[in-house]
Backbone as a chain_set.jsonl record, in Angstrom:
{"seq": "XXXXXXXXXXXXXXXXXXXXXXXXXXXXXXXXXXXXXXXXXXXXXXXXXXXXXXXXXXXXXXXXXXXXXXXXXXXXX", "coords": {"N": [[104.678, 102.45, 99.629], [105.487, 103.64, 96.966], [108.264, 103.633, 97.377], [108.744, 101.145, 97.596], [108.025, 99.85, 94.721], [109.517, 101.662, 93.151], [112.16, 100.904, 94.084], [113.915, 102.282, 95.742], [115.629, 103.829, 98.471], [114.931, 106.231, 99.66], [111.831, 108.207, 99.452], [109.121, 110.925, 98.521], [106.449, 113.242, 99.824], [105.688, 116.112, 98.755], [105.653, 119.812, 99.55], [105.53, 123.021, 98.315], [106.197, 126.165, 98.736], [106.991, 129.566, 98.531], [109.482, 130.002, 99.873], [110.409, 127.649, 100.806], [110.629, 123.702, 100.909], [108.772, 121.607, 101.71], [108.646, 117.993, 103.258], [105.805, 116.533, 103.374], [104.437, 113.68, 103.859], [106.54, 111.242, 104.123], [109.471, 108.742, 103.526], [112.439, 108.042, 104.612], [114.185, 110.357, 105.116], [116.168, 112.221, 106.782], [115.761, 115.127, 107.738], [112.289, 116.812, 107.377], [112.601, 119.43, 106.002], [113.574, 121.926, 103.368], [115.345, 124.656, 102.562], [114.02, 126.298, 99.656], [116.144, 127.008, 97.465], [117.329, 124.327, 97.723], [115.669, 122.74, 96.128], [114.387, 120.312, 94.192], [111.762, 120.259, 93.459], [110.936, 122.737, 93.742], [111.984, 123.522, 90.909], [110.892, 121.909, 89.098], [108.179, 122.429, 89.337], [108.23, 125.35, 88.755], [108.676, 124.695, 85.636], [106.923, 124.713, 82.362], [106.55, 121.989, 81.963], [107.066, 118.562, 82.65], [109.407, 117.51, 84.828], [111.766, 114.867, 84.535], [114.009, 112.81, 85.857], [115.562, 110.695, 85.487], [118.518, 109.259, 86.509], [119.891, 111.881, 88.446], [122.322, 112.666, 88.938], [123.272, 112.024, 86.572], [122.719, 113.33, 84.857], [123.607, 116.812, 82.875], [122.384, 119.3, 83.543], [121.311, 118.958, 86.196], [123.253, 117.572, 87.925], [125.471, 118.764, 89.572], [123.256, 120.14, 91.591], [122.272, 121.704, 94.635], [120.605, 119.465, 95.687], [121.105, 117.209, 94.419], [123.775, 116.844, 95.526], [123.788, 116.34, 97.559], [123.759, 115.517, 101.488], [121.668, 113.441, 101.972], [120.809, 112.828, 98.675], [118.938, 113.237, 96.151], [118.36, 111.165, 93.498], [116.688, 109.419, 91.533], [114.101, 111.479, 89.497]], "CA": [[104.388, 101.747, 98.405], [106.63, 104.141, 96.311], [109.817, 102.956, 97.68], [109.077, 99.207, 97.12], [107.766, 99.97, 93.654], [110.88, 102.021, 92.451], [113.019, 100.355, 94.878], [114.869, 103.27, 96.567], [115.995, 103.788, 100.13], [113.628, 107.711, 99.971], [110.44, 108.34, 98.642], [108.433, 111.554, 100.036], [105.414, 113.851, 98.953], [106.767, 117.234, 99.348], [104.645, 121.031, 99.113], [106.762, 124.333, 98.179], [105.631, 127.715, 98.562], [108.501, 130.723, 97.945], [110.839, 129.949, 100.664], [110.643, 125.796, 101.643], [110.105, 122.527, 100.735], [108.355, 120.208, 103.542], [107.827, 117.055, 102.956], [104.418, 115.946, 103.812], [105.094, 112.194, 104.157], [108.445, 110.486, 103.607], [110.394, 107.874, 104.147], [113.829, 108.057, 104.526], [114.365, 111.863, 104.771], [116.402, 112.794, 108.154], [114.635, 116.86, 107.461], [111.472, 116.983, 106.425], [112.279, 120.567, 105.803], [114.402, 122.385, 102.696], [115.196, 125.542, 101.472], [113.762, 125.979, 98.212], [117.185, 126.76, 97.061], [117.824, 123.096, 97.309], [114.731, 121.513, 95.96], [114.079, 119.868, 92.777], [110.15, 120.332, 93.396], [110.599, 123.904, 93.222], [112.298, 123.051, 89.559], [109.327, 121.221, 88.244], [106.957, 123.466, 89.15], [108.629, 126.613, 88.061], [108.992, 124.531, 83.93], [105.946, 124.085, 81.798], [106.797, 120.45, 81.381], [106.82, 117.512, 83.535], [110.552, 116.864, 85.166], [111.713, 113.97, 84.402], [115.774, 112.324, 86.035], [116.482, 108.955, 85.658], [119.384, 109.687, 87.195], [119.84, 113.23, 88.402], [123.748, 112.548, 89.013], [124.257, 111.866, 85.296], [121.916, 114.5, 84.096], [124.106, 117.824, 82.77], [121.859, 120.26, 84.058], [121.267, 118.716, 87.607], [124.299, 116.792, 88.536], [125.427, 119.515, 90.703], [121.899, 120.782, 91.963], [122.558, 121.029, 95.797], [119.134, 118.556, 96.289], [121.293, 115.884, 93.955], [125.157, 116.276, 95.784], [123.398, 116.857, 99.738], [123.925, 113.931, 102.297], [120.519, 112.692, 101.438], [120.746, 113.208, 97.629], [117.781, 113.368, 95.077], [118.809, 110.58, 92.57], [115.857, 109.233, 90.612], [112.944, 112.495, 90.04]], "C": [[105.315, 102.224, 97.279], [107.578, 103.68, 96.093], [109.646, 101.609, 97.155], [109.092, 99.189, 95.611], [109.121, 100.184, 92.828], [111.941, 101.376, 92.881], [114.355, 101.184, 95.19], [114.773, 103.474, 97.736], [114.656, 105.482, 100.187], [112.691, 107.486, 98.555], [109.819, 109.791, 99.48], [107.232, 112.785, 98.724], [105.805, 115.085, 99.722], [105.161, 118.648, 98.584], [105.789, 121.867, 99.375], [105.765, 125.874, 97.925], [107.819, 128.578, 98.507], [109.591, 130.661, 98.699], [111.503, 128.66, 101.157], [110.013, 124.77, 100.759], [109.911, 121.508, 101.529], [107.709, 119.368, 102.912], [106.804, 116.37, 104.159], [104.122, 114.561, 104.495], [106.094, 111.489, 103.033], [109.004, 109.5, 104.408], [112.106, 107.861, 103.688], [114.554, 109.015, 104.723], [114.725, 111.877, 106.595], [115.445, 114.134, 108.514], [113.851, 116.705, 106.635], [111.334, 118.5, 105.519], [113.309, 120.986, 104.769], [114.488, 123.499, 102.023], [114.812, 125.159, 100.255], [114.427, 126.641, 96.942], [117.608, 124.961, 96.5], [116.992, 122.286, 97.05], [114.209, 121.573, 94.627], [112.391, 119.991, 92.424], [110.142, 121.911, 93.075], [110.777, 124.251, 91.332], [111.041, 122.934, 88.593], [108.501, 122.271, 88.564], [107.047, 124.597, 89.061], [108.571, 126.278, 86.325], [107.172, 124.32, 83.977], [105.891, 122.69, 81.302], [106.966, 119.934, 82.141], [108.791, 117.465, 83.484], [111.078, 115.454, 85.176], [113.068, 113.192, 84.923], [115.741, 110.928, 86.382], [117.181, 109.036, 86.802], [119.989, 110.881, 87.251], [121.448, 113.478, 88.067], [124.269, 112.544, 87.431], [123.356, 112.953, 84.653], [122.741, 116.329, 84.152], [123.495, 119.02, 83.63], [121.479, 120.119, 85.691], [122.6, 118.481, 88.574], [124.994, 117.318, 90.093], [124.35, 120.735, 91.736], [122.635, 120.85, 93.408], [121.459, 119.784, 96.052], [120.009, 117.062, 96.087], [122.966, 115.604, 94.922], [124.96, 117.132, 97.546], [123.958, 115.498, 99.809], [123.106, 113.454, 102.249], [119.887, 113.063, 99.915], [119.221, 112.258, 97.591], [118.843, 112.343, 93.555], [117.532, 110.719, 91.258], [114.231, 110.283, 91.144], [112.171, 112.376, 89.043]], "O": [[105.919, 101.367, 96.634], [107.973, 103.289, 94.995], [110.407, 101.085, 96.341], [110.033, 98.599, 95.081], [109.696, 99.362, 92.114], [112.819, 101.209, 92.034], [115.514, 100.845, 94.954], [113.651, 103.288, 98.206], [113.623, 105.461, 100.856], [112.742, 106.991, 97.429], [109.92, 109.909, 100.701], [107.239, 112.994, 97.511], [106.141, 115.158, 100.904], [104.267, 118.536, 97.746], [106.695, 121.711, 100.193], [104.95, 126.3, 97.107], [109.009, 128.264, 98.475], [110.639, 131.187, 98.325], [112.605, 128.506, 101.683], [109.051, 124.972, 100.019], [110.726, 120.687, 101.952], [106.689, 119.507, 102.238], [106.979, 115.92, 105.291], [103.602, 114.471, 105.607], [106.262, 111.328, 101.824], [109.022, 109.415, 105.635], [112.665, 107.687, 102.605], [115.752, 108.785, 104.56], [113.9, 111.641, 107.477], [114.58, 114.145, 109.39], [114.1, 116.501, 105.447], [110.459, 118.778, 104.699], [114.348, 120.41, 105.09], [113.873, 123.599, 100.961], [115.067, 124.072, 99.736], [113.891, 126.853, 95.854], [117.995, 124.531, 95.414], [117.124, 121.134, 97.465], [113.726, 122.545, 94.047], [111.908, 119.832, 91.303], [109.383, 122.329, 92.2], [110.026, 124.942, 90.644], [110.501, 123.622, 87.727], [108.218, 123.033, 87.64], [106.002, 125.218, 89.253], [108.449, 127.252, 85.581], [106.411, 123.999, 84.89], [105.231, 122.341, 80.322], [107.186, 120.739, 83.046], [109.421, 117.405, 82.428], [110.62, 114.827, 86.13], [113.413, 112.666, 83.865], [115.889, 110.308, 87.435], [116.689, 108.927, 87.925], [120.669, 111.189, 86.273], [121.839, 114.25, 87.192], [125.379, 112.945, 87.081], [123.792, 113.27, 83.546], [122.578, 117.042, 85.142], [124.244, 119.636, 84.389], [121.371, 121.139, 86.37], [122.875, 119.042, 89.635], [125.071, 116.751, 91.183], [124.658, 121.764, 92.337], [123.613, 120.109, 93.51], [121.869, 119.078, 96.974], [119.947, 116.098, 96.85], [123.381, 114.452, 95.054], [125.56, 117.94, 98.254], [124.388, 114.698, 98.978], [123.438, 112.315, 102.578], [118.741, 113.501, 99.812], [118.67, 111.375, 98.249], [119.75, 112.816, 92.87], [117.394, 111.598, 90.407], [113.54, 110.21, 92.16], [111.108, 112.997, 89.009]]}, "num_chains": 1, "name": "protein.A"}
């Protein structure tokens, strides 16, 4: 329902403890599995404020995240 809504190729509900990020259910995601080096969920829930990327690619502080310039980038978070 996600995906159709926003209308992106991934969508996925992801849980992070101190070393991973597994997503839970997803579509589109070759690995459900990611260091939590490369995950924008660990991000958000390390700030006191809601994350917000349009577009992560044009966003200064993300652009080169690894999550946003992988082979299954993190665009809109």
């Amino acid at each position: 329902m996600a995906r159709r809504l926003f209308d992106v190729p991934v969508v996925a509900v992801n849980l992070v403890d101190d070393h991973q990020q597994v997503s839970i259910a997803q579509v589109g995601l070759t690995s459900p599995v990611r260091p939590v080096s490369e995950s924008l969920c660990a991000v958000a829930v390390a700030q006191d404020r809601p994350l917000v990327l349009p577009d992560a690619r044009e966003d200064p502080e993300f652009a080169q995240h690894p999550a946003v310039v992988s082979e299954e980038p993190a665009v809109f978070y």
